[in-house]
Coordinates of C-alpha atoms in Angstrom, one line a residue:
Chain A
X190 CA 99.7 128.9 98.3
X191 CA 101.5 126.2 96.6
X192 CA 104.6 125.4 94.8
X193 CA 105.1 122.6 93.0
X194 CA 108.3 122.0 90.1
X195 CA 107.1 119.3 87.7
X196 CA 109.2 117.1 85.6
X197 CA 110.9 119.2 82.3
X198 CA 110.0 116.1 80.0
X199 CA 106.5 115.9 81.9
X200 CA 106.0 119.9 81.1
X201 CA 107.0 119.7 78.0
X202 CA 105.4 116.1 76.8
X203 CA 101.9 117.7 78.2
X204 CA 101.9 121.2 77.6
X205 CA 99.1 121.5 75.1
X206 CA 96.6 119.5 77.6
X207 CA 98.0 121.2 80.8
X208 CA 96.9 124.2 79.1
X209 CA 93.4 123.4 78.9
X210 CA 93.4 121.4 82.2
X211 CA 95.3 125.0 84.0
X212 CA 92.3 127.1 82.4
X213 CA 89.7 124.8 84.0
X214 CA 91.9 124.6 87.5
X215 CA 91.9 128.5 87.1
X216 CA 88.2 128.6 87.4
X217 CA 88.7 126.7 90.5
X218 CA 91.8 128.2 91.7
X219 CA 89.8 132.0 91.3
X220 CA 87.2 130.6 94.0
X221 CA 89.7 130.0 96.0
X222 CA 90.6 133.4 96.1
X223 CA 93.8 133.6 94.7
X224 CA 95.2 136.3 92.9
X225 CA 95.0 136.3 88.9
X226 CA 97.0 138.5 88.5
X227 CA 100.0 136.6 89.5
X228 CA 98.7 133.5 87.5
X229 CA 98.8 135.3 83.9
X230 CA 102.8 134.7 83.9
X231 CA 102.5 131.4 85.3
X232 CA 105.0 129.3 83.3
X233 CA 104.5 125.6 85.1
X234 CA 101.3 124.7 86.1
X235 CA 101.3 123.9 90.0
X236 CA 102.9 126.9 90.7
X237 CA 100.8 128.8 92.2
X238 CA 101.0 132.2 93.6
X239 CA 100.8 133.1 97.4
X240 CA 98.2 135.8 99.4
X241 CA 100.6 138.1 100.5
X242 CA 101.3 138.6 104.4
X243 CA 99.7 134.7 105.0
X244 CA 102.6 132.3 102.8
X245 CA 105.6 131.5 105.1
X246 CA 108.7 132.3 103.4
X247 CA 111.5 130.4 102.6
X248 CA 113.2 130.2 106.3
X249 CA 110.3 130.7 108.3
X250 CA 109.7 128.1 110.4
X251 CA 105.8 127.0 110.7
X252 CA 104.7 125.6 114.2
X253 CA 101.8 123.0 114.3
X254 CA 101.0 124.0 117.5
X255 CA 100.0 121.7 120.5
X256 CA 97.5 119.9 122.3
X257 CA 94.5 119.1 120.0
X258 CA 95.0 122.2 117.7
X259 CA 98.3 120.8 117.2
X260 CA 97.1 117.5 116.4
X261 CA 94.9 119.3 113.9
X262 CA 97.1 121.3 112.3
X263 CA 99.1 118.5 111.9
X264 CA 96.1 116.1 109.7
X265 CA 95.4 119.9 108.1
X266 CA 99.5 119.5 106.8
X267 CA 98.7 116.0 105.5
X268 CA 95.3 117.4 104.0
X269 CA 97.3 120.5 102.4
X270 CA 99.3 117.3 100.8
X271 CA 97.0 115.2 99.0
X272 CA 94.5 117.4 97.9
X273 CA 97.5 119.4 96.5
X274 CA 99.1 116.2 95.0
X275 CA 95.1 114.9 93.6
X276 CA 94.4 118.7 91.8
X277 CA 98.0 118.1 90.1
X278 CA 96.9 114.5 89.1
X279 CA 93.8 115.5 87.9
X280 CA 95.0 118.5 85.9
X281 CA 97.6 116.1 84.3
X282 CA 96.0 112.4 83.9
X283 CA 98.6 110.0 83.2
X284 CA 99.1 108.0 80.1
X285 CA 96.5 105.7 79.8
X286 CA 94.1 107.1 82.6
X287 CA 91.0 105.3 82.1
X288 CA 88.0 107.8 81.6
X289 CA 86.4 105.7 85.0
X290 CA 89.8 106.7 86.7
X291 CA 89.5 109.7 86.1
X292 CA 86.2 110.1 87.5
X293 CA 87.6 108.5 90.5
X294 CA 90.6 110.4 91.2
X295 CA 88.0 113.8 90.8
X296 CA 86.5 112.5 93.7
X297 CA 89.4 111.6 95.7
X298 CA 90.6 115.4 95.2
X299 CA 87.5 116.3 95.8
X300 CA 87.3 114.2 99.5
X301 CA 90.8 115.8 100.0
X302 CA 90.0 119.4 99.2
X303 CA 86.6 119.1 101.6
X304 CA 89.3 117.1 104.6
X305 CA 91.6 120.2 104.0
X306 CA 89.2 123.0 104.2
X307 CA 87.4 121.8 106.8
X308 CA 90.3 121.5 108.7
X309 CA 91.0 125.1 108.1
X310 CA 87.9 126.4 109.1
X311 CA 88.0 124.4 112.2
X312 CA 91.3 125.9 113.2
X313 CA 89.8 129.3 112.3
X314 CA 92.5 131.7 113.3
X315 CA 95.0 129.1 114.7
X316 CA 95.1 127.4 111.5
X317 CA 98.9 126.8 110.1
X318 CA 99.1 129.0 106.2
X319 CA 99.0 126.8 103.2
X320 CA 102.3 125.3 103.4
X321 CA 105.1 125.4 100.2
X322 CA 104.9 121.7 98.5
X323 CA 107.4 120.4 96.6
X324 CA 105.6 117.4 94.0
X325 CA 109.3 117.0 92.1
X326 CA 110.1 113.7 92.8
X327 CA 106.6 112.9 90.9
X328 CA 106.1 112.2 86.9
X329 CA 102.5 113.5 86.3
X330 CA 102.4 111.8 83.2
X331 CA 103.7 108.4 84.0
X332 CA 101.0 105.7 85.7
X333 CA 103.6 103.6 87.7
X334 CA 105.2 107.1 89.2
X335 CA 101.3 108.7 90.3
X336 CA 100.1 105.6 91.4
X337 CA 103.3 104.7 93.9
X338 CA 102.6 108.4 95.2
X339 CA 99.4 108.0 95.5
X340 CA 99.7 104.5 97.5
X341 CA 102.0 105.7 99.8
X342 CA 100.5 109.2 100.8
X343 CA 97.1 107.1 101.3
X344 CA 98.7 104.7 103.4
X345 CA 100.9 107.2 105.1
X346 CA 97.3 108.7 105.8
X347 CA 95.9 105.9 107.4
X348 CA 98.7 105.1 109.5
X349 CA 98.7 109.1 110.5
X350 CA 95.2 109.4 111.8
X351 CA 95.5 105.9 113.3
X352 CA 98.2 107.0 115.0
X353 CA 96.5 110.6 115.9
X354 CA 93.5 109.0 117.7
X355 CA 95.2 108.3 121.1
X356 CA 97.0 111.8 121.0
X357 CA 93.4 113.7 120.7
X358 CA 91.6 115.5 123.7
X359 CA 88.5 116.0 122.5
X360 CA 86.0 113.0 121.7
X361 CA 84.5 115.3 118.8
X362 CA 87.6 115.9 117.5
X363 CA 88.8 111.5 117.7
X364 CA 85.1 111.2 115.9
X365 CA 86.3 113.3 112.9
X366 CA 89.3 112.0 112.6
X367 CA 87.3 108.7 112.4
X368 CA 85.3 109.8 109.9
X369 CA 87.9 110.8 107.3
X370 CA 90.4 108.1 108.4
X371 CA 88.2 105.5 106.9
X372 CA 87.4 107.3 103.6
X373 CA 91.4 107.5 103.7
X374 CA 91.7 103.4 103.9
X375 CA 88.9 103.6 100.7
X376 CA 91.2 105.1 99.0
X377 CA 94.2 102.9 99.9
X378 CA 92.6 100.1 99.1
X379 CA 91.5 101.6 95.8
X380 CA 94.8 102.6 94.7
X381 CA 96.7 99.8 95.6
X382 CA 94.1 97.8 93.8
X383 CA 94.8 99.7 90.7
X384 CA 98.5 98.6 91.1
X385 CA 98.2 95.1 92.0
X386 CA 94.4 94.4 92.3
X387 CA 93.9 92.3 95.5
X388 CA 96.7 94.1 97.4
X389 CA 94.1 96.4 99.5
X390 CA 94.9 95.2 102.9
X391 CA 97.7 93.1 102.3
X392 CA 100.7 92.1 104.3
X393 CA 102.6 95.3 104.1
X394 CA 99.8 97.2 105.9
X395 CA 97.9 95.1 107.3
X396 CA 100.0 92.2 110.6
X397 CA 98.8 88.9 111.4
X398 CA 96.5 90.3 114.0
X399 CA 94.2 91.6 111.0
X400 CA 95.4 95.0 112.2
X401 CA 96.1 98.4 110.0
X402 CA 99.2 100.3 110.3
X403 CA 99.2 103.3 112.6
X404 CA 102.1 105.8 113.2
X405 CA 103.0 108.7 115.5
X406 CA 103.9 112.1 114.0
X407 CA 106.9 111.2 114.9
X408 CA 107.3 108.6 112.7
X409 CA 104.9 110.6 109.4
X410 CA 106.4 113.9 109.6
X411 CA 110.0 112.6 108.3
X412 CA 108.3 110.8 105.1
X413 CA 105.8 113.5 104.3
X414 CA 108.3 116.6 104.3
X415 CA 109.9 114.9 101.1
X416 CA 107.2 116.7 99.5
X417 CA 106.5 119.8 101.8
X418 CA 109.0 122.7 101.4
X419 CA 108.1 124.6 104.3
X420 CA 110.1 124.1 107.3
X421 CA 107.5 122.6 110.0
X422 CA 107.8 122.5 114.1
X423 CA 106.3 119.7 115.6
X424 CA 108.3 119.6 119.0
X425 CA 104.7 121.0 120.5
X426 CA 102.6 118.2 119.3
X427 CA 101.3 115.4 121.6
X428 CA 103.3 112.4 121.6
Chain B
X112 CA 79.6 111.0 123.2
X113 CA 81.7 114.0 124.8
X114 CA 84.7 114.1 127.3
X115 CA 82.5 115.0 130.5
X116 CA 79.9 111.8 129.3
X117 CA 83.0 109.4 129.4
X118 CA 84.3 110.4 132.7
X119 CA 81.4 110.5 134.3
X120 CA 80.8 106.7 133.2
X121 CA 83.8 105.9 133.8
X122 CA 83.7 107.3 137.1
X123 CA 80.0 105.2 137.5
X124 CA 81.7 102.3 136.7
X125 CA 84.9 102.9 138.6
X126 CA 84.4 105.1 141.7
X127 CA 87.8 105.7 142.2
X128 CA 88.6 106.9 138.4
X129 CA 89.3 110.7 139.2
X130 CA 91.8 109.6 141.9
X131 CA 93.4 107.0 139.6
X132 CA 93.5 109.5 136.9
X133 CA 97.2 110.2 137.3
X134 CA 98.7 107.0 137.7
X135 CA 96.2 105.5 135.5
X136 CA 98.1 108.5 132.8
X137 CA 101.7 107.6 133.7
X138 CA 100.6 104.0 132.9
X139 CA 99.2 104.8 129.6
X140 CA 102.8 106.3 128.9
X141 CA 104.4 103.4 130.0
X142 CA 102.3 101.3 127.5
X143 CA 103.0 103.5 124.5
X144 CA 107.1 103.3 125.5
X145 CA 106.2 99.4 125.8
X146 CA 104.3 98.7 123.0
X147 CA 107.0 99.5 120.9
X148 CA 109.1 96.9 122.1
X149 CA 107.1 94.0 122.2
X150 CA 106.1 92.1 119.1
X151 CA 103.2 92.4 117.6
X152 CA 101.6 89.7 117.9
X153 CA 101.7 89.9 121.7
X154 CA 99.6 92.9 121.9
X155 CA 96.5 91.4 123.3
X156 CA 98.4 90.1 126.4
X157 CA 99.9 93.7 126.5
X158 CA 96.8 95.1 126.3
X159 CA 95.3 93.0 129.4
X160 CA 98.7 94.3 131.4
X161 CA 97.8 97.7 130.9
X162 CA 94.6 97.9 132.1
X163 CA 95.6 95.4 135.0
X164 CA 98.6 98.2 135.5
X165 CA 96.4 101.3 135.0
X166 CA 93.1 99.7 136.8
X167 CA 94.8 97.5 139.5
X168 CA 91.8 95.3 138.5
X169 CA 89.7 94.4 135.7
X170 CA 88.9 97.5 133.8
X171 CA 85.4 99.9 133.4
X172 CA 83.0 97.0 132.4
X173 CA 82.0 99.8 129.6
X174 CA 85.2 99.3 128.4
X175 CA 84.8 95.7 128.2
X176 CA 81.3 96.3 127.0
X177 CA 83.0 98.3 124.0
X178 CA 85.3 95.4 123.0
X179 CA 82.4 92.4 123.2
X180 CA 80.3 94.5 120.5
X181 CA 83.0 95.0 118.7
X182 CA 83.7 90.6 119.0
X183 CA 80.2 90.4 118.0
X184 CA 80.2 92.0 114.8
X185 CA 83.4 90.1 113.6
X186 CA 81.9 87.0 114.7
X187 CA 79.5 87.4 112.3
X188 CA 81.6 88.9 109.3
X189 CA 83.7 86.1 110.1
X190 CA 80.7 83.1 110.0
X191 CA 79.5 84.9 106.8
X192 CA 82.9 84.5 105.0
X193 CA 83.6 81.2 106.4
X194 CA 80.0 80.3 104.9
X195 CA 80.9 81.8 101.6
X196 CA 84.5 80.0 101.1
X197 CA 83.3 77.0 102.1
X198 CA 80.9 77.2 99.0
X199 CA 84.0 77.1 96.9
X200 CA 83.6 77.8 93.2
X201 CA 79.8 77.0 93.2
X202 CA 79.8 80.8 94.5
X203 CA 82.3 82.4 94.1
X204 CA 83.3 82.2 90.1
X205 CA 87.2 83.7 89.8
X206 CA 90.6 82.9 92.0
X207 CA 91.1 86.3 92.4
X208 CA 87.6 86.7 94.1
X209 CA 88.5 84.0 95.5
X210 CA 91.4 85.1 97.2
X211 CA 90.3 88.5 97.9
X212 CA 87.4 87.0 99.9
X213 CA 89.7 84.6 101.7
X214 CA 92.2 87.5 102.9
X215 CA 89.4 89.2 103.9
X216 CA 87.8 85.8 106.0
X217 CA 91.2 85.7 107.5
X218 CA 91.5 89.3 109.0
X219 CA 88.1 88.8 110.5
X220 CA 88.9 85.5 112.0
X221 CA 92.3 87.6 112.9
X222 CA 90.4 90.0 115.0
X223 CA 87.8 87.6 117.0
X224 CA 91.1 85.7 118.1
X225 CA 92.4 88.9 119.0
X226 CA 89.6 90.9 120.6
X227 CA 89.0 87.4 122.6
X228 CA 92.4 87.6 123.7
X229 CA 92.6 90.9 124.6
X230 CA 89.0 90.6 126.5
X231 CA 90.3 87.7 128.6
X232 CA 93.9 89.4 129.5
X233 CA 92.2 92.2 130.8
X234 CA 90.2 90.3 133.4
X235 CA 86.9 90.5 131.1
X236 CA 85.1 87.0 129.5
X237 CA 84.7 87.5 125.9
X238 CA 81.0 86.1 124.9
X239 CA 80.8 83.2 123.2
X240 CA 80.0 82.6 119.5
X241 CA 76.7 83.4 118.7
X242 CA 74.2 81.3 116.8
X243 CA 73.4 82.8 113.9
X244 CA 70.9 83.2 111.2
X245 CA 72.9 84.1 108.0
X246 CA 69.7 84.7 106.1
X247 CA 68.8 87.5 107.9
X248 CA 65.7 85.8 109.3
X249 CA 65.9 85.8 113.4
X250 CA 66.3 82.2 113.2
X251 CA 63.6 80.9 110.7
X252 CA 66.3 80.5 108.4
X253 CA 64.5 82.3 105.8
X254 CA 65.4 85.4 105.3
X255 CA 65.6 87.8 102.5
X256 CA 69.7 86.9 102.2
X257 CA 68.8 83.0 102.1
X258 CA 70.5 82.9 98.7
X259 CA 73.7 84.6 99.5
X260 CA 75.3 81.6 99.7
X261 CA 74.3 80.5 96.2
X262 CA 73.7 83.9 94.4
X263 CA 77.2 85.6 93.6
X264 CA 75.4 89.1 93.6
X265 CA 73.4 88.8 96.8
X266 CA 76.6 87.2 98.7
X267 CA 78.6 90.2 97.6
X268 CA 76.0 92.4 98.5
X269 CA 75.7 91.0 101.8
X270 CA 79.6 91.5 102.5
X271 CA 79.3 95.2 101.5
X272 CA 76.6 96.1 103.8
X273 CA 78.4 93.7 106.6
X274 CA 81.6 95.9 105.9
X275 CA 80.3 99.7 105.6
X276 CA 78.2 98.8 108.7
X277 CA 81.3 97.4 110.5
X278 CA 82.7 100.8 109.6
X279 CA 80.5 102.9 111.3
X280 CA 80.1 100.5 114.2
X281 CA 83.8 101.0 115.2
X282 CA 83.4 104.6 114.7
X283 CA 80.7 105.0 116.8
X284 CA 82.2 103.3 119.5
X285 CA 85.9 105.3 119.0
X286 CA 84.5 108.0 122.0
X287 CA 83.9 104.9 124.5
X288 CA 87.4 104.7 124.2
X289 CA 88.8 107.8 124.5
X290 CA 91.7 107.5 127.0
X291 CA 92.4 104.1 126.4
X292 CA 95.7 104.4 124.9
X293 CA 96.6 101.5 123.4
X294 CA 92.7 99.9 122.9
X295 CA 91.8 102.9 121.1
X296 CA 94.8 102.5 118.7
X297 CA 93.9 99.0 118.3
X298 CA 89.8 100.0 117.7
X299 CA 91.5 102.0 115.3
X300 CA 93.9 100.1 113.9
X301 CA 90.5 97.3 112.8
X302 CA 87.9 99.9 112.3
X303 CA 90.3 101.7 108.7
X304 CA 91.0 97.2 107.6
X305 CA 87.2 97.3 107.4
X306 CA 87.2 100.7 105.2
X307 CA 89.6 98.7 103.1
X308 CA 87.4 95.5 102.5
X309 CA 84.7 97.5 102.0
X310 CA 86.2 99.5 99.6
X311 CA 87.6 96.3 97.9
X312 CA 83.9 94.7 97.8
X313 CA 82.8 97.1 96.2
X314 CA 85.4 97.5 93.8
X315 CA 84.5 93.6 93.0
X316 CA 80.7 94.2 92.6
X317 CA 81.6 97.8 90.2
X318 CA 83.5 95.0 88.1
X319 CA 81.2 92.2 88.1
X320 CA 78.5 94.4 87.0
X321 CA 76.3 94.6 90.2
X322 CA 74.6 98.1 90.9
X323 CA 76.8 100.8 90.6
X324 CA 79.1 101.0 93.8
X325 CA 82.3 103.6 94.0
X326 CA 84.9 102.4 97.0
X327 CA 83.0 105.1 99.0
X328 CA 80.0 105.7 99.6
X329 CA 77.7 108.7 97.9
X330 CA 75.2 110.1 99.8
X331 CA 72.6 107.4 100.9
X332 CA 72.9 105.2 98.4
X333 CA 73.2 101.4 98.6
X334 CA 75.0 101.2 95.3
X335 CA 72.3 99.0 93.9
X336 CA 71.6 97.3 96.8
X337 CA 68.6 98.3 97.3
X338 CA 65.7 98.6 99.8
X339 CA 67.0 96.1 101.7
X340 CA 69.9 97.6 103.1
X341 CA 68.5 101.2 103.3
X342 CA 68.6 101.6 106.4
X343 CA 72.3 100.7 106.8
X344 CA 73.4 103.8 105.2
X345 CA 71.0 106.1 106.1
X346 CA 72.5 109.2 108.0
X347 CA 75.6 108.7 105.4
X348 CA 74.2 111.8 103.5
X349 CA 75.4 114.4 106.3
X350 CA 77.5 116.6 104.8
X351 CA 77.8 119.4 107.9
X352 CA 81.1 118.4 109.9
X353 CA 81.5 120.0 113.2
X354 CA 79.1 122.4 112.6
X355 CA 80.7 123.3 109.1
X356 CA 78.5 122.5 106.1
X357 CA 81.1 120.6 103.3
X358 CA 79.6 121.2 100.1
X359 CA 81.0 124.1 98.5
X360 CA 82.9 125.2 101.3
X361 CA 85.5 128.1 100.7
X362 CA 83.6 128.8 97.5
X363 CA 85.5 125.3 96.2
X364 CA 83.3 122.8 93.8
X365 CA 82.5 120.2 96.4
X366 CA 79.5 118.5 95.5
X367 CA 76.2 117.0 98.0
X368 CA 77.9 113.5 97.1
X369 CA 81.4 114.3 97.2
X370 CA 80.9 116.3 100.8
X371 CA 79.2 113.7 101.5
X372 CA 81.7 110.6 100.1
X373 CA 84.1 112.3 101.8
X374 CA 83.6 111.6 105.7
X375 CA 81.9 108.6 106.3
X376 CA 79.6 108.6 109.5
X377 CA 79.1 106.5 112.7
X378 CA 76.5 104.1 114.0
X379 CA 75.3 104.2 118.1
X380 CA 75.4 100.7 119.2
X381 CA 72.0 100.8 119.6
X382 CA 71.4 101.3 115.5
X383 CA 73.9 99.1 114.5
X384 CA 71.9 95.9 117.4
X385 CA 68.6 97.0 115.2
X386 CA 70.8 96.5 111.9
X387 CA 72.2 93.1 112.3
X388 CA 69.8 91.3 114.9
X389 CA 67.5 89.5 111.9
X390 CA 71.1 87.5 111.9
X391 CA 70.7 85.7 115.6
X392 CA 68.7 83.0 115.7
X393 CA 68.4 83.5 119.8

């Protein structure tokens, strides 16, 4: 499913709570259908253990697809991403994560987990496997480094589905993409509000027309695989 | 709101659409190479050379039609803030609320210049500035928001409603513009700045103690609103996407209000006239 590395001094700084917070994720994770088995030796949390015959390995190469599945499997990557990054957050709050925080970043990863399995249910069969992420350039336990993270995969977000719109087929497709791109700039704003409160739409995201960033795959997939292990193909996708 | 609806309104509106349709693509390519090299702020103008290029003409009057609705609503948010700053301290009680209401004012003012501008380059007349009744009352002047421009809590309340309405209005209006290229980007590009005020107003009301408002929105709820404003966020409970019901999907712990918080849901044009016509005085 997922592999993540987390910080040594973040593993060891927060062992005692990650081990209550990987029981509870456990419950979750078991729903999920992964296998138990594998998770009894599990060392780290975050890394969690793939169904066999669906993870890519290593070297394989994943291919998004085109057209509008391609488009899709591309916002299902992204999806794969934050809700990945969220469950990690919330398993690990920060120092001096505000009990109302918290509550807030459940939902987010809760929004996130619905965006990603939606997405894969949509893409049924053509769906891409869960990717392999990579969350080590990220202190769990320090406010500053989650909430930078967090800011810039919301924003990426934004900019993403903004970007998608003109590239979809399909006016049901555009109409879901509107639906979720706007809980995405929620968050944005909420997050960058918790770093700089007032800084929800502000001159870095927002030009002089009053308009939001947007940005072609093109121009997302290059940031985002700082974080995503698997080797993606997007020469297919709609541009 | 489906592919075959669009074309076949296009083609009502534009007999020669389906014989355009290829040129009227290669010109939609041209933009997106295009757009990337002008500045930004001369998008509208780009915007009216593209349809002039991909239309030989004015373009589909739905089109058009699309972009004055959408100058509509932003006239309005943008009298309401105007209103509000104007009040000065009287109303609004910190600088930071101060400020956050003022960069909002300004993006709104920001997109009436620009959907006017981009209405005009493309051969269309943008309406002019409604007169409006702020208090909600058709024109009597009192309505049941008469106070928003004295009471703090009903001003902010006003803004939130203003902004998670402007939400779904764009939304609902994305489909009109499927195929536009660029105008769709730019739809776009407005309709997620709203998602961010609104998620910023209601940050500001969570803080000031005013009903109980999350950045998103849970179910139906008005977050404290009340009543009032029901009917603004009714249909915001749906939590079956696509034919795919949310909560609890793939056996994970999604809630009724986080599946629903989760995708926020559009407005026809003809619920969102119903919504905000107690604001015209006619």
């Amino acid at each position: 499913m997922l592999n993540t590395n987390m910080p040594g001094t973040a593993i060891d700084s927060g062992e005692k709570r990650q081990q209550h917070s990987r029981r509870k994720f456990l419950t979750m994770a078991g729903t999920a259908g992964l296998l138990t088995a594998g998770l009894a030796s599990c060392q780290k949390i975050g890394q969690w253990f793939p169904i066999p015959g669906k993870d890519p390995g290593d070297n394989d190469v994943v291919d998004l697809g085109s057209g509008d599945i391609g488009i899709l499997n591309y916002a299902y990557t992204l999806e794969q991403l934050e809700a990945a990054f969220y469950t990690l957050v919330c398993s690990n709050p920060f120092n001096g994560c505000t009990a109302y925080e918290r509550k807030l970043f459940q939902d987010i990863r809760d929004h996130e987990i619905a965006h990603r399995e939606f997405f894969k249910n949509a893409l049924g069969s053509n769906a891409i496997p869960s990717l392999k992420l990579d969350f080590s350039s990220v202190n769990f336990l320090n406010r500053s480094s989650v909430l930078a993270t967090a800011k810039a995969f919301e924003d990426l977000g934004v900019s993403a589905y903004n970007g998608a719109g003109s590239l979809i087929a399909s006016g049901d497709y555009l109409l879901l993409a509107g639906k979720i791109v706007s809980v995405e700039a929620r968050h944005a704003a909420y997050i960058r509000d918790l770093i700089d409160y007032g800084s929800f739409a502000d001159s870095t995201v927002v030009d002089n027309n009053g308009l939001d960033t947007s940005r072609k795959p093109a121009e997302v997939l290059p940031i985002a695989k700082t974080y995503i292990r698997t080797k993606l193909d997007a020469s297919h996708l709609p541009s | 709101m489906n592919l075959e609806n669009i074309q076949a309104n296009l083609q009502q509106a534009d007999p020669e659409f389906a014989e355009r349709t290829d040129t009227r693509r290669k010109a939609l390519k041209d933009f997106a190479g295009f757009a990337g090299k002008v500045a930004i702020t001369a998008l509208p103008f780009a915007i009216g050379s593209f349809f002039k290029k991909a239309y030989a003409g004015p373009p589909p009057s739905s089109v058009i039609d699309v972009l004055n609705f959408a100058l509509t609503l932003e006239y309005l948010e943008a009298e309401f803030y105007k209103a509000g700053i104007a009040k000065g301290s009287a109303l609004i009680p910190s600088a930071a609320a101060m400020q956050a209401i003022k960069t909002i004012g300004t993006h709104e003012a920001q997109h009436v210049t620009f959907l006017r501008t981009a209405i005009t380059s493309s051969g269309g007349t943008p309406i002019d500035l409604p007169k409006f009744d702020l208090s909600g009352g058709s024109g009597s002047g009192n309505g049941p928001f008469k106070d928003a421009f004295t009471n703090y809590q009903l001003f902010l309340a006003v803004a939130q409603t203003l902004e998670d309405t402007g939400v779904r209005a764009y939304k609902g209006q994305a489909g009109n513009l499927l195929g536009t290229g660029a105008v769709l980007t730019a739809a776009l590009n407005i309709h997620s700045v709203e998602a961010r005020h609104a998620s910023h107003i209601r940050q500001m009301r969570q803080k000031a103690g005013f009903g109980d408002a999350k950045p998103w929105i849970t179910t139906r709820q008005t977050g404290g609103i009340g009543s009032i404003v029901q009917a603004n966020y009714n249909g915001e409970e749906n939590t079956v996407q696509a034919g795919i019901e949310i909560k609890g999907i793939n056996g994970q712990d999604i809630t009724v209000s986080e599946a629903s918080e989760g995708f926020d849901e559009p407005l026809t044009k003809e619920q969102v006239v119903a919504l905000v016509t107690p604001f015209f005085a006619k």
